[in-house]
mmCIF file of C-alpha atoms and ligand atoms in Angstrom:
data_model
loop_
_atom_site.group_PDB
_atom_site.id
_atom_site.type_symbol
_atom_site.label_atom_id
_atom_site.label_comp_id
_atom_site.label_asym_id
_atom_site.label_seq_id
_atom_site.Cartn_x
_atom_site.Cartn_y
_atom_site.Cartn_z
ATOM 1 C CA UNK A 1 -17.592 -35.331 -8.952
ATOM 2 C CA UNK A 2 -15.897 -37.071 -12.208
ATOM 3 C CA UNK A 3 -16.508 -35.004 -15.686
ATOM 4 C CA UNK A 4 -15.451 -37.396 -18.892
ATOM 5 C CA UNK A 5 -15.054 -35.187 -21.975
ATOM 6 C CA UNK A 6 -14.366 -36.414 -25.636
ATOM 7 C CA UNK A 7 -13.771 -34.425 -28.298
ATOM 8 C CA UNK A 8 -14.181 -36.300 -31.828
ATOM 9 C CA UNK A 9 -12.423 -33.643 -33.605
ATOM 10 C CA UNK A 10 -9.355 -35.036 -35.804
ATOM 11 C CA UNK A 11 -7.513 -31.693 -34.510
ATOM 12 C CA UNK A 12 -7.701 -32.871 -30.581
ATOM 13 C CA UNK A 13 -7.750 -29.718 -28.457
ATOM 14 C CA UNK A 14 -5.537 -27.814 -31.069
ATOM 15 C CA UNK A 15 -9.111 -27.451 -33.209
ATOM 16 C CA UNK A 16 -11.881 -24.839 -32.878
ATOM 17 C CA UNK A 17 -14.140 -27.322 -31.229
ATOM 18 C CA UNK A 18 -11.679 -28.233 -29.278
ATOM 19 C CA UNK A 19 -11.056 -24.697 -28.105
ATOM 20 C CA UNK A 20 -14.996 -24.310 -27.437
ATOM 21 C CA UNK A 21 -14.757 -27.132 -25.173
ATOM 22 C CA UNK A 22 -12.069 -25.376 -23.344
ATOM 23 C CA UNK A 23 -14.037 -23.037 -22.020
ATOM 24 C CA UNK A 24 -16.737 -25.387 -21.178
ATOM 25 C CA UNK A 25 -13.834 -27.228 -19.017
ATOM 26 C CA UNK A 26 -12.922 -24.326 -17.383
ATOM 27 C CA UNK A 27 -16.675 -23.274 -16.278
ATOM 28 C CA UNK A 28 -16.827 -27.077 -14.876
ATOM 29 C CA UNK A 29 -13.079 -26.046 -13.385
ATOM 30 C CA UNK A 30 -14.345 -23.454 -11.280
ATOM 31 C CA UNK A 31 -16.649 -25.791 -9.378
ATOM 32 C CA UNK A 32 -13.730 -26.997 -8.529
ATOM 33 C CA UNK A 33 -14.630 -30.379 -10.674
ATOM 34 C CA UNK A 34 -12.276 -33.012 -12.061
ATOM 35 C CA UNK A 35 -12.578 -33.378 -16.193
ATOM 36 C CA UNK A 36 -10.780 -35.779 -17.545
ATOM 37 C CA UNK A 37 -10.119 -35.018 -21.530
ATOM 38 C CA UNK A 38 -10.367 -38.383 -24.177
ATOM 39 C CA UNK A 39 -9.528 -36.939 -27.299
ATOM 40 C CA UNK A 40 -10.278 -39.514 -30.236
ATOM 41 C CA UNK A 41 -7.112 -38.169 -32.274
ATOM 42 C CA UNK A 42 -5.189 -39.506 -30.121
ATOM 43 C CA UNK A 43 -6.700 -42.424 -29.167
ATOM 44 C CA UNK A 44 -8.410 -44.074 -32.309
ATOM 45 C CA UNK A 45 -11.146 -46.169 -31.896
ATOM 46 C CA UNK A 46 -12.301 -48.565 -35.089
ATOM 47 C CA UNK A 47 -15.422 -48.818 -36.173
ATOM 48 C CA UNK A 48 -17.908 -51.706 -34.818
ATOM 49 C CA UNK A 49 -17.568 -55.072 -36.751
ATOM 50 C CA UNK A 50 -21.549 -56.012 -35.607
ATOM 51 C CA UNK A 51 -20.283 -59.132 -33.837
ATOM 52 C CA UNK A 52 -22.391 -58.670 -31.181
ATOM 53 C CA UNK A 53 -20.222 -59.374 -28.665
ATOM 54 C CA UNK A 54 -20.975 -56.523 -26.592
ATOM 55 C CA UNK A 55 -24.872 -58.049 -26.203
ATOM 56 C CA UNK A 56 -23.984 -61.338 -25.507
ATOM 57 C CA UNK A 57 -20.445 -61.295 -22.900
ATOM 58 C CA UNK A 58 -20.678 -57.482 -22.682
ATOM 59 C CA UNK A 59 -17.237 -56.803 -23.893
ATOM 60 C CA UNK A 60 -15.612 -55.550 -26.759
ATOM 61 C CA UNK A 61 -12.844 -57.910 -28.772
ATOM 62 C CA UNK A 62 -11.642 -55.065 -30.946
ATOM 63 C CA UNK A 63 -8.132 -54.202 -29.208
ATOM 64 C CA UNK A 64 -7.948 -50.702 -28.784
ATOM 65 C CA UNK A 65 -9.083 -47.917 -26.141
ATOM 66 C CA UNK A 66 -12.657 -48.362 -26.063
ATOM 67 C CA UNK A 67 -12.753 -50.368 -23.483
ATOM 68 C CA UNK A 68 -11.229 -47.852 -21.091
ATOM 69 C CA UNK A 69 -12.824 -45.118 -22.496
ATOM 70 C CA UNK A 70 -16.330 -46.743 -21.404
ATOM 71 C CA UNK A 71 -15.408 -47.699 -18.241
ATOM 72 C CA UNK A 72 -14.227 -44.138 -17.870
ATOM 73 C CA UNK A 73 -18.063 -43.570 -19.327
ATOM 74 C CA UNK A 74 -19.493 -45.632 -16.448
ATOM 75 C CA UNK A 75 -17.553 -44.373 -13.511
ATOM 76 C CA UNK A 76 -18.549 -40.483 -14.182
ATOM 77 C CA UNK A 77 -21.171 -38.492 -12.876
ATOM 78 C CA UNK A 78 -21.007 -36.286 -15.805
ATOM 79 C CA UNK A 79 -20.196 -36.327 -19.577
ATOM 80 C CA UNK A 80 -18.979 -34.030 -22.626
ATOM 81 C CA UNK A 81 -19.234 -34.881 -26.269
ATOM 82 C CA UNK A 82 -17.990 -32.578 -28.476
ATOM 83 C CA UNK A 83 -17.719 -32.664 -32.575
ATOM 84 C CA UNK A 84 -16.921 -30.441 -35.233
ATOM 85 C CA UNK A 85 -20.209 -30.924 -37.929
ATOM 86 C CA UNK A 86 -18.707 -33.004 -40.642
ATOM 87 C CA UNK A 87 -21.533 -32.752 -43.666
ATOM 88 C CA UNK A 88 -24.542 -32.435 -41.234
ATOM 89 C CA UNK A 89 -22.959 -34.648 -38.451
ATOM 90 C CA UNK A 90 -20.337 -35.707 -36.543
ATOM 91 C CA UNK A 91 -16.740 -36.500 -37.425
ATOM 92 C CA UNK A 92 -16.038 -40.444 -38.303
ATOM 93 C CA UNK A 93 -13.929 -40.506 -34.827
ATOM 94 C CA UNK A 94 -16.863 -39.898 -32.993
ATOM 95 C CA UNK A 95 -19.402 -41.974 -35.244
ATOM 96 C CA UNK A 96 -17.347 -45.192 -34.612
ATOM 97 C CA UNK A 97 -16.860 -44.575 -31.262
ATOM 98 C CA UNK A 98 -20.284 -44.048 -30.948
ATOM 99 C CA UNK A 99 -21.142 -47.119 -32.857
ATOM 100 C CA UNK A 100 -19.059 -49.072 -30.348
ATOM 101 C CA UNK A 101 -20.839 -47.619 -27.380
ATOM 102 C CA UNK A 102 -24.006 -50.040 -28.750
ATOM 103 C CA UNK A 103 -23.885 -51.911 -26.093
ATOM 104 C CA UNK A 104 -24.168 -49.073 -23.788
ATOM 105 C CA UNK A 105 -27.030 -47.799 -25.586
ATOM 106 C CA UNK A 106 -28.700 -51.216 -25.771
ATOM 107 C CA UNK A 107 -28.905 -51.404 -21.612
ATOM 108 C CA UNK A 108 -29.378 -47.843 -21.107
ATOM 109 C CA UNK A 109 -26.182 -47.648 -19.085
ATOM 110 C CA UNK A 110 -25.717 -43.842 -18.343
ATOM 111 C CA UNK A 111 -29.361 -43.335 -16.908
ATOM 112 C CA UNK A 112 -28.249 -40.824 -13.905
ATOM 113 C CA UNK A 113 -25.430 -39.240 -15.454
ATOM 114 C CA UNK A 114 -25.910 -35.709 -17.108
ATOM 115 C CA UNK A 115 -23.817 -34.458 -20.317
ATOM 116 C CA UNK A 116 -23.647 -31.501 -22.392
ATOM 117 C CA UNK A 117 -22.593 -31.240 -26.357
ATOM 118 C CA UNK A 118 -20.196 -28.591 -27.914
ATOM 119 C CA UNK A 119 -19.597 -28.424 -31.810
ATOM 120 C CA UNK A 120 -18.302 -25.993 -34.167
ATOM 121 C CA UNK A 121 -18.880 -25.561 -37.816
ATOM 122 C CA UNK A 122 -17.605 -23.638 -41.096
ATOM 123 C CA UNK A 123 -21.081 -22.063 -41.335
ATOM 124 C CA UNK A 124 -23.975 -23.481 -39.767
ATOM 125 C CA UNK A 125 -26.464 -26.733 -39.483
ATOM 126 C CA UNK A 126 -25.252 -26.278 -35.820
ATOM 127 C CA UNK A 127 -28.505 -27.239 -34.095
ATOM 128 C CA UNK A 128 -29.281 -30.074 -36.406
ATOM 129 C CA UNK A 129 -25.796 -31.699 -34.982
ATOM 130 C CA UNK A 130 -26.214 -30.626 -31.241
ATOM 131 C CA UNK A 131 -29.702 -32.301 -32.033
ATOM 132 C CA UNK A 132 -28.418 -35.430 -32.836
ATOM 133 C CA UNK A 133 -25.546 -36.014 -30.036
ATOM 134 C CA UNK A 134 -28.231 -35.069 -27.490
ATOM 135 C CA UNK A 135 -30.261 -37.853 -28.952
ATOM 136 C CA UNK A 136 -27.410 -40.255 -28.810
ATOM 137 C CA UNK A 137 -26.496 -38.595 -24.805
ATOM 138 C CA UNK A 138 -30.522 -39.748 -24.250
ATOM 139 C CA UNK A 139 -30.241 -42.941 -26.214
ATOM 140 C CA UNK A 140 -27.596 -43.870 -22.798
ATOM 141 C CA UNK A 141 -30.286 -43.141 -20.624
ATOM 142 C CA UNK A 142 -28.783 -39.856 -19.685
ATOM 143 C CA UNK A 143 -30.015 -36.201 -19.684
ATOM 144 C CA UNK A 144 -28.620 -33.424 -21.577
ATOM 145 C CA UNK A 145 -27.998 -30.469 -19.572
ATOM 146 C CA UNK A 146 -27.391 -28.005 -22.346
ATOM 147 C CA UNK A 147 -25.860 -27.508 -25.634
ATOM 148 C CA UNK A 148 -23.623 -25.239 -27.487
ATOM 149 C CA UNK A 149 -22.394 -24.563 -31.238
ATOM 150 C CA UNK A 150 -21.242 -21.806 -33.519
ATOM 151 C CA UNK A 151 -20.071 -21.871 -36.970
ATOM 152 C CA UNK A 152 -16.041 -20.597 -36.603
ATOM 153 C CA UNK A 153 -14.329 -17.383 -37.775
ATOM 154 C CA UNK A 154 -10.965 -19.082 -38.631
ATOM 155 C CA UNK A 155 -9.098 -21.498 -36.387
ATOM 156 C CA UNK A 156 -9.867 -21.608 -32.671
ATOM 157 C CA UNK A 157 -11.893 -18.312 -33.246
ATOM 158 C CA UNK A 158 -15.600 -17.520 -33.107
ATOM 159 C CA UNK A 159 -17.774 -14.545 -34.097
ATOM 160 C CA UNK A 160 -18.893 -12.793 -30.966
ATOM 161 C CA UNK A 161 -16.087 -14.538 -29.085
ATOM 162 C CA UNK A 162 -16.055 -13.188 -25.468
ATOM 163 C CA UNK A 163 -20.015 -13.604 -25.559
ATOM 164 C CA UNK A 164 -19.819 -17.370 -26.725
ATOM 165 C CA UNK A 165 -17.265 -18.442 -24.295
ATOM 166 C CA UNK A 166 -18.946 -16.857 -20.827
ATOM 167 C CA UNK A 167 -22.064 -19.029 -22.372
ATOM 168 C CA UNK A 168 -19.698 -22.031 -22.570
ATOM 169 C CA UNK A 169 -18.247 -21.519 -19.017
ATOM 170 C CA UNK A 170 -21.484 -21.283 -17.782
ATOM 171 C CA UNK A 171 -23.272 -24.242 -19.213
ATOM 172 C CA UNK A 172 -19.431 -26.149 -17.839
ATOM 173 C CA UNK A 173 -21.013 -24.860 -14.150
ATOM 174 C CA UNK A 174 -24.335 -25.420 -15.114
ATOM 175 C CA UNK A 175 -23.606 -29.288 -15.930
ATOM 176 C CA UNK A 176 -22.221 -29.153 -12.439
ATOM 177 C CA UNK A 177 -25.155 -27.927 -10.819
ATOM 178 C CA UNK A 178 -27.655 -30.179 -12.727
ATOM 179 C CA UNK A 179 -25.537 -33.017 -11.232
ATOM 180 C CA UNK A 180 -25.455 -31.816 -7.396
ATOM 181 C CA UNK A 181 -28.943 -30.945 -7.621
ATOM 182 C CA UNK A 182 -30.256 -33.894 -9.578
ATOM 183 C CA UNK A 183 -31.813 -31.933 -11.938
ATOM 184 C CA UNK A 184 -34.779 -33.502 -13.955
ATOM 185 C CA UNK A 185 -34.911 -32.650 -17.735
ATOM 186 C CA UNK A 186 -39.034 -33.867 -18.114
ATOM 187 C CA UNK A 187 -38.862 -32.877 -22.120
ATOM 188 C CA UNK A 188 -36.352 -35.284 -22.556
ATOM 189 C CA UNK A 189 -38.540 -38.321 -21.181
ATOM 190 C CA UNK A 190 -40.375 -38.850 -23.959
ATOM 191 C CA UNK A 191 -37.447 -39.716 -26.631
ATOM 192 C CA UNK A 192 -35.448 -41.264 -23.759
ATOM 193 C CA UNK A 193 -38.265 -43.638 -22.172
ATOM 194 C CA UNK A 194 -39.583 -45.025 -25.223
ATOM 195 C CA UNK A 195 -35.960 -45.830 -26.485
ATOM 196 C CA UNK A 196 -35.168 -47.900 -23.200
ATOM 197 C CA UNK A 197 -38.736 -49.333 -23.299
ATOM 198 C CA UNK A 198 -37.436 -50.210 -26.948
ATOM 199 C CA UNK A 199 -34.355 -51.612 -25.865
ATOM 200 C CA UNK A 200 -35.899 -53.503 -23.306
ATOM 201 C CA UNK A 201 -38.139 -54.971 -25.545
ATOM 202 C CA UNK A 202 -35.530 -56.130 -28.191
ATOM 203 C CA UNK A 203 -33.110 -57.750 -25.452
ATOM 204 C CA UNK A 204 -36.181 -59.759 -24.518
ATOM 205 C CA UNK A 205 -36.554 -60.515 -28.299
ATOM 206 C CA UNK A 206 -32.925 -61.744 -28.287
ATOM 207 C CA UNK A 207 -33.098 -63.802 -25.767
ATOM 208 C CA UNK A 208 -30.502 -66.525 -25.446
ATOM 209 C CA UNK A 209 -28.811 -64.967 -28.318
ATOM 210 C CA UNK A 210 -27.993 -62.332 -25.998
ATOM 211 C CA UNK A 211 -27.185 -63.494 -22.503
ATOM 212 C CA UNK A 212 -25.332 -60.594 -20.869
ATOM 213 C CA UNK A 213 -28.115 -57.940 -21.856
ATOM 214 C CA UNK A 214 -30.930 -60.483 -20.873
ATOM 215 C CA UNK A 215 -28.900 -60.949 -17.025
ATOM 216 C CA UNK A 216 -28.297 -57.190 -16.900
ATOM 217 C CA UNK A 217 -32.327 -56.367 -18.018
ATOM 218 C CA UNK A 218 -33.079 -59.300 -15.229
ATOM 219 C CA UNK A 219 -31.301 -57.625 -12.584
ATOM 220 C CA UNK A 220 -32.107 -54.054 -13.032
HETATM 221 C C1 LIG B 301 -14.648 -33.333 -43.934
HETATM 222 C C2 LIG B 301 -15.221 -32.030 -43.439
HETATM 223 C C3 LIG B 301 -16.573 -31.832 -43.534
HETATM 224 C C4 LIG B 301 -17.152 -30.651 -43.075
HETATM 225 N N1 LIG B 301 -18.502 -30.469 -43.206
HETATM 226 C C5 LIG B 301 -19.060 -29.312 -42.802
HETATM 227 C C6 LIG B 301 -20.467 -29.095 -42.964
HETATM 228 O O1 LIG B 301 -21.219 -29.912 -43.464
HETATM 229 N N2 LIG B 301 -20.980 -27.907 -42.538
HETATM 230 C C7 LIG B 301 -20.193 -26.929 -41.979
HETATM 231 O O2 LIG B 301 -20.724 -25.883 -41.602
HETATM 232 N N3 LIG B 301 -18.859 -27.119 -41.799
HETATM 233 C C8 LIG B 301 -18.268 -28.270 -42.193
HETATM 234 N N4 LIG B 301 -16.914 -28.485 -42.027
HETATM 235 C C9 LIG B 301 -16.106 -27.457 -41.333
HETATM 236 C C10 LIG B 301 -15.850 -27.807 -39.849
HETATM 237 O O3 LIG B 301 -17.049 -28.170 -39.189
HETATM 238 C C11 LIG B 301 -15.253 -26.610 -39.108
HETATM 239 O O4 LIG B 301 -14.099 -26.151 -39.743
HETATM 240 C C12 LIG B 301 -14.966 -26.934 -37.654
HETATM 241 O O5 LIG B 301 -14.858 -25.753 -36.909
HETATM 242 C C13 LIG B 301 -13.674 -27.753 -37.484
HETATM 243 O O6 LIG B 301 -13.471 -28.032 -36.116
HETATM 244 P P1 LIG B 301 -12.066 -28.618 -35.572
HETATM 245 O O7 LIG B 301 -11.032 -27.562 -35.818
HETATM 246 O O8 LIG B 301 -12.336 -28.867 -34.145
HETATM 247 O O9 LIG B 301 -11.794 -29.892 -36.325
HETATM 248 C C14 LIG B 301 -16.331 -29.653 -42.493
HETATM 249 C C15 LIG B 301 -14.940 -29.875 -42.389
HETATM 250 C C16 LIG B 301 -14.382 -31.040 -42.864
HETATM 251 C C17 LIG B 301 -12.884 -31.263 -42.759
#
C-alpha cells in the first residue's frame, strides 16, 4: 500500500500543520505503510493559466513538479492533504496546486483511492476548511476517510496535545483500514456522484474541444 501526503503549508513539516500530519504519518507507519511526503514549500507549483491543456492532451505545459506530483496522485492507494486555514481556506500553495489538479477533477481520476485532511489554525473555522478539502478529495472521485483540525497553541503545539495526536495516529491507521477493507463512505455519494455525473456531462459538452477527456469518458 502507497500513502501520498501533501502538506500546503509554506512552513513544510517545520509548521504546526505540518507537525499534525506527523502523527497522522506515524499512525499510517504502524501498519507498516509506505507515505511518501510532497511538501509544496519545497516544491512550488504555479497557479493554472486556464489553457486547457490538461482537457484536451491531458498534460500540463507549465514546467514544474506537478506533473510528478499527480502521477504520484494516480499510482497511490491512499492520499493526505493537509493545510493550515489561511482566511477561511487553504494556503495559496495548495489552492494552485489544486487548481492544477483540474484535470483530475474533470475525469474523476481518484475514484477508489481514500484520503484524509489535517489543518491547523490560529483560532478556529476548522471544520469549514476540513469541509472544503473533503469536497475537493470527493470532487477526484475519492472518499474521505476522516478529518482532523485544531486551532494551535504556539508553534507545532496544540491544546489538549497528547489527546489530539492519539486521534491523529488513529485516523493515519484508520485510512489504512478503510483501504484494505474497501470501505464505502454512502454519505459521501451524493456530493461525489452528481459532480462526476456533472463532469461527465460537460466533457460531452466539450466535445472535440476536448479530445483527451472525451477518449478517457469513452473508455471508462
Ligand atoms: C496569511 C495567513 C492567514 C491566516 N488566516 C487565518 C484564519 O483565517 N483563521 C485562523 O484561525 N488562523 C489563520 N491563520 C493562522 C494559521 O492558520 C495558523 O498559524 C496555522 O497553525 C499555521 O500553520 P503552519 O505552521 O503549518 O503554517 C493565518 C495565518 C496566515 C499566515
Amino acid at each position: 500500500m502507497k500513502i501520498v501526503a501533501i502538506n500546503g503549508s509554506p512552513r513544510g513539516m517545520a509548521g504546526t500543520t505540518g507537525r499534525l500530519l506527523e502523527e497522522v504519518i506515524a499512525g499510517a507507519r504502524e501498519a507498516g505503510v509506505e507515505v511518501d511526503i510532497v511538501c509544496l514549500s519545497q516544491t512550488p507549483i504555479q497557479p493554472c493559466v486556464a489553457c486547457d491543456l490538461c482537457h484536451k492532451v491531458g498534460t500540463c505545459p507549465i514546467k514544474d513538479d506537478y506533473e510528478i506530483i499527480k502521477a504520484k496522485l494516480e499510482a497511490c492507494d491512499a492520499f493526505i492533504l493537509a493545510s493550515p486555514n489561511y482566511i477561511f481556506s487553504i494556503t495559496a500553495q495548495m489552492k494552485a496546486f489544486v487548481d492544477r489538479c483540474n484535470g483530475l477533477a474533470h475525469r474523476t481520476a481518484l475514484e477508489g483511492k481514500y484520503a484524509v485532511v489535517v489543518e491547523s489554525s490560529g483560532g478556529g473555522e476548522d471544520e469549514e476548511v476540513l469541509n472544503y478539502m473533503q469536497r475537493i478529495v470527493n470532487s477526484y472521485g475519492a472518499q474521505c476517510v476522516g478529518k482532523i483540525g485544531s486551532p494551535g497553541a504556539g508553534p507545532r503545539m496544540f491544546p489538549d496535545q497528547e489527546a489530539l495526536f492519539e486521534k491523529a495516529r488513529a485516523l493515519g491507521r484508520d485510512l489504512c483500514a478503510a483501504v484494505q477493507e474497501g470501505r464505502h463512505f454512502p454519505e459521501q455519494d451524493e456530493f461525489r456522484l452528481a459532480f462526476k455525473a456533472r463532469m461527465a456531462y460537460l466533457i460531452n459538452m466539450m466535445g472535440e474541444w476536448w479530445p483527451y477527456e472525451r477518449e478517457y469518458l469513452a473508455s471508462r
